Amino acid sequence: MADLPFGFTLRVPDSWYEFDVWRAGRTGDLARLVDARVAATPELAPHRSVLLKVLREVADLAARHGAVFGAAMTDHVEDAGTLLATLMVLHTPGRSDPEGNTVEAIASGIVAVPPTPGTPAWRGVEIVELDAGRAVRVTGVETGELDSVVMQTLIPVPGGHGVLDLVLTSPHLSLAEPMLDLFDAISATLAWSDPQGE
């Protein structure tokens, strides 16, 4: 997977769409994903074009960021519209000095932002223990063109091969707490496979 010497697995809820970032923008994979979901859940048929548009936007964003894996939730809820969330997994080489890629070093380079009246923005930084290893967890609300609930989990790749960054986002600020709980549950499923992919 990309230049990662270690493969990884990550589980998302069955309702999410998983896609190969490279293929998503070059083939009809996304349309086939949506068509299969519509075939299984016919009540989604009126929303097919919206679902496909959202998935294409997510895939394009993932490709522009160099993601090695992507997934999206586009759950349609009656009277509430479509609930959106995205997952991108990025792999970076990290710092040239291996000491700069420890969880302590990564955490020390991220600034926490306490909640402030007048803005929804905040950022918390902590070190967490996952089955895949110790990681830096960054949670909060990021403001910009689209305000979003964000959870990043940065975990050193075994053997000193850079850092894996799991980025989960959702624009539903009113659902920040349940979204962060969901993002935590997804991030906790990260597991490494050996270099041969066995």
Short mmCIF file of C-alpha atoms in Angstrom, two decimals:
data_model
loop_
_atom_site.label_atom_id
_atom_site.label_comp_id
_atom_site.label_asym_id
_atom_site.label_seq_id
_atom_site.Cartn_x
_atom_site.Cartn_y
_atom_site.Cartn_z
CA MET A 1 0.00 0.00 0.00
CA ALA A 2 1.75 3.11 -1.29
CA ASP A 3 5.30 3.01 0.09
CA LEU A 4 4.17 1.55 3.41
CA PRO A 5 6.25 -1.50 4.34
CA PHE A 6 3.43 -2.53 6.67
CA GLY A 7 -0.11 -3.04 5.52
CA PHE A 8 -2.97 -2.06 7.79
CA THR A 9 -6.63 -2.82 8.26
CA LEU A 10 -9.33 -0.48 9.46
CA ARG A 11 -12.99 -1.33 9.94
CA VAL A 12 -15.81 1.13 9.26
CA PRO A 13 -19.54 0.56 9.80
CA ASP A 14 -21.32 -1.45 7.09
CA SER A 15 -23.28 1.63 6.01
CA TRP A 16 -20.08 3.46 5.02
CA TYR A 17 -18.67 3.50 1.50
CA GLU A 18 -15.04 2.35 1.28
CA PHE A 19 -13.08 3.17 -1.85
CA ASP A 20 -9.66 2.87 -3.43
CA VAL A 21 -8.50 6.48 -3.67
CA TRP A 22 -6.52 5.97 -6.88
CA ARG A 23 -9.32 4.12 -8.69
CA ALA A 24 -12.15 6.35 -7.45
CA GLY A 25 -11.34 9.21 -9.81
CA ARG A 26 -10.35 7.06 -12.77
CA THR A 27 -13.02 4.35 -12.98
CA GLY A 28 -16.72 3.85 -12.39
CA ASP A 29 -16.09 2.34 -8.96
CA LEU A 30 -18.04 5.00 -7.04
CA ALA A 31 -21.09 4.73 -9.29
CA ARG A 32 -21.04 0.95 -8.85
CA LEU A 33 -20.79 1.36 -5.07
CA VAL A 34 -23.82 3.66 -5.01
CA ASP A 35 -25.81 1.47 -7.42
CA ALA A 36 -25.17 -1.60 -5.27
CA ARG A 37 -26.33 0.29 -2.18
CA VAL A 38 -29.46 1.56 -3.98
CA ALA A 39 -30.22 -1.97 -5.16
CA ALA A 40 -30.02 -3.19 -1.56
CA THR A 41 -31.90 -0.19 -0.16
CA PRO A 42 -34.37 1.03 -2.83
CA GLU A 43 -35.54 3.99 -0.72
CA LEU A 44 -32.14 5.57 -1.45
CA ALA A 45 -32.93 5.73 -5.19
CA PRO A 46 -34.16 9.38 -5.13
CA HIS A 47 -30.87 10.37 -3.47
CA ARG A 48 -28.53 8.52 -5.85
CA SER A 49 -27.19 11.64 -7.58
CA VAL A 50 -26.52 13.42 -4.28
CA LEU A 51 -24.77 10.37 -2.81
CA LEU A 52 -22.59 10.00 -5.90
CA LYS A 53 -21.74 13.73 -5.92
CA VAL A 54 -20.70 13.64 -2.25
CA LEU A 55 -18.59 10.51 -2.73
CA ARG A 56 -16.85 12.04 -5.75
CA GLU A 57 -16.05 15.17 -3.75
CA VAL A 58 -14.68 13.07 -0.87
CA ALA A 59 -12.60 10.94 -3.24
CA ASP A 60 -11.23 14.04 -4.96
CA LEU A 61 -10.28 15.55 -1.61
CA ALA A 62 -8.62 12.29 -0.54
CA ALA A 63 -6.65 12.13 -3.78
CA ARG A 64 -5.48 15.75 -3.46
CA HIS A 65 -4.21 15.00 0.05
CA GLY A 66 -2.40 11.85 -1.07
CA ALA A 67 -4.58 9.55 1.03
CA VAL A 68 -3.87 5.81 0.89
CA PHE A 69 -7.41 4.87 1.98
CA GLY A 70 -10.77 6.61 1.96
CA ALA A 71 -14.31 6.03 3.20
CA ALA A 72 -17.45 8.08 3.69
CA MET A 73 -20.76 7.93 5.51
CA THR A 74 -23.73 9.38 3.63
CA ASP A 75 -26.63 8.11 5.74
CA HIS A 76 -29.98 9.57 4.72
CA VAL A 77 -32.21 10.23 7.72
CA GLU A 78 -35.87 11.10 7.19
CA ASP A 79 -36.66 14.68 8.23
CA ALA A 80 -33.00 15.33 8.96
CA GLY A 81 -31.38 15.06 5.55
CA THR A 82 -28.07 13.33 4.92
CA LEU A 83 -25.57 12.72 7.70
CA LEU A 84 -22.03 13.08 6.37
CA ALA A 85 -18.68 11.93 7.67
CA THR A 86 -15.40 11.16 5.94
CA LEU A 87 -12.28 9.12 6.64
CA MET A 88 -8.89 9.62 5.02
CA VAL A 89 -5.75 7.71 5.93
CA LEU A 90 -2.52 9.53 5.10
CA HIS A 91 1.05 8.24 5.28
CA THR A 92 3.85 10.73 5.80
CA PRO A 93 7.59 10.06 6.07
CA GLY A 94 7.69 12.03 9.30
CA ARG A 95 10.81 13.83 10.44
CA SER A 96 14.24 12.77 9.27
CA ASP A 97 15.33 12.32 12.89
CA PRO A 98 13.50 9.23 14.22
CA GLU A 99 13.32 10.90 17.62
CA GLY A 100 10.97 13.41 16.05
CA ASN A 101 8.46 10.67 15.22
CA THR A 102 7.75 9.49 18.75
CA VAL A 103 4.26 10.11 20.08
CA GLU A 104 5.68 12.54 22.64
CA ALA A 105 7.47 14.55 19.94
CA ILE A 106 4.41 14.58 17.68
CA ALA A 107 2.12 15.64 20.52
CA SER A 108 4.47 18.43 21.61
CA GLY A 109 4.27 19.95 18.11
CA ILE A 110 0.48 20.31 18.16
CA VAL A 111 -1.07 23.28 19.95
CA ALA A 112 -4.21 22.70 22.02
CA VAL A 113 -6.91 25.37 21.66
CA PRO A 114 -9.37 25.75 24.57
CA PRO A 115 -13.03 26.55 23.87
CA THR A 116 -13.53 30.30 23.51
CA PRO A 117 -16.78 32.30 23.52
CA GLY A 118 -17.72 33.54 20.06
CA THR A 119 -16.12 30.71 18.08
CA PRO A 120 -16.89 26.99 17.86
CA ALA A 121 -13.19 26.20 17.36
CA TRP A 122 -11.32 24.12 19.92
CA ARG A 123 -8.61 21.45 19.84
CA GLY A 124 -7.59 18.86 22.37
CA VAL A 125 -4.37 16.83 22.22
CA GLU A 126 -3.66 13.61 24.12
CA ILE A 127 -1.71 10.38 23.87
CA VAL A 128 -3.88 7.27 23.60
CA GLU A 129 -3.25 3.53 23.72
CA LEU A 130 -4.61 1.59 20.74
CA ASP A 131 -4.23 -2.12 20.00
CA ALA A 132 -1.96 -0.99 17.13
CA GLY A 133 0.24 1.02 19.52
CA ARG A 134 0.52 4.39 21.23
CA ALA A 135 -0.81 7.29 19.19
CA VAL A 136 -1.46 11.02 19.34
CA ARG A 137 -5.16 11.88 19.33
CA VAL A 138 -6.24 15.34 18.19
CA THR A 139 -9.94 16.15 18.54
CA GLY A 140 -11.94 19.31 18.14
CA VAL A 141 -13.82 21.62 15.84
CA GLU A 142 -11.90 23.20 12.98
CA THR A 143 -13.29 26.36 11.40
CA GLY A 144 -12.81 27.40 7.81
CA GLU A 145 -14.73 27.22 4.56
CA LEU A 146 -16.73 24.46 6.25
CA ASP A 147 -16.70 24.10 10.03
CA SER A 148 -16.10 20.46 10.93
CA VAL A 149 -15.84 18.08 13.84
CA VAL A 150 -12.40 16.52 13.44
CA MET A 151 -10.50 13.61 14.95
CA GLN A 152 -6.94 12.84 13.90
CA THR A 153 -5.06 9.82 15.15
CA LEU A 154 -1.32 9.94 14.40
CA ILE A 155 0.53 6.70 14.98
CA PRO A 156 4.17 5.86 14.21
CA VAL A 157 4.50 3.07 11.64
CA PRO A 158 6.39 0.05 13.04
CA GLY A 159 10.08 -0.04 12.21
CA GLY A 160 10.47 3.72 11.89
CA HIS A 161 8.64 4.06 8.57
CA GLY A 162 6.98 7.41 9.11
CA VAL A 163 3.58 8.22 10.57
CA LEU A 164 0.07 7.08 9.69
CA ASP A 165 -2.59 9.77 10.11
CA LEU A 166 -6.26 8.78 10.37
CA VAL A 167 -8.41 11.84 9.70
CA LEU A 168 -12.14 11.65 10.41
CA THR A 169 -14.39 14.65 9.85
CA SER A 170 -18.05 15.63 9.85
CA PRO A 171 -19.78 18.98 9.26
CA HIS A 172 -22.45 18.23 11.88
CA LEU A 173 -21.28 20.36 14.83
CA SER A 174 -24.55 19.74 16.68
CA LEU A 175 -23.63 16.04 16.73
CA ALA A 176 -20.03 16.56 17.80
CA GLU A 177 -20.14 14.19 20.78
CA PRO A 178 -21.69 11.19 19.01
CA MET A 179 -19.50 11.79 15.96
CA LEU A 180 -16.35 11.81 18.09
CA ASP A 181 -17.52 8.60 19.79
CA LEU A 182 -18.00 7.02 16.35
CA PHE A 183 -14.61 8.28 15.15
CA ASP A 184 -12.95 6.86 18.27
CA ALA A 185 -14.56 3.46 17.67
CA ILE A 186 -13.38 3.40 14.04
CA SER A 187 -9.83 4.52 14.91
CA ALA A 188 -9.61 1.81 17.57
CA THR A 189 -9.94 -0.91 14.88
CA LEU A 190 -6.59 -0.03 13.27
CA ALA A 191 -4.35 -3.08 13.05
CA TRP A 192 -1.02 -3.72 11.36
CA SER A 193 -0.29 -6.63 9.05
CA ASP A 194 3.25 -7.91 8.59
CA PRO A 195 5.52 -6.63 5.77
CA GLN A 196 4.54 -9.56 3.54
CA GLY A 197 0.88 -8.71 4.00
CA GLU A 198 0.07 -12.04 5.63
#
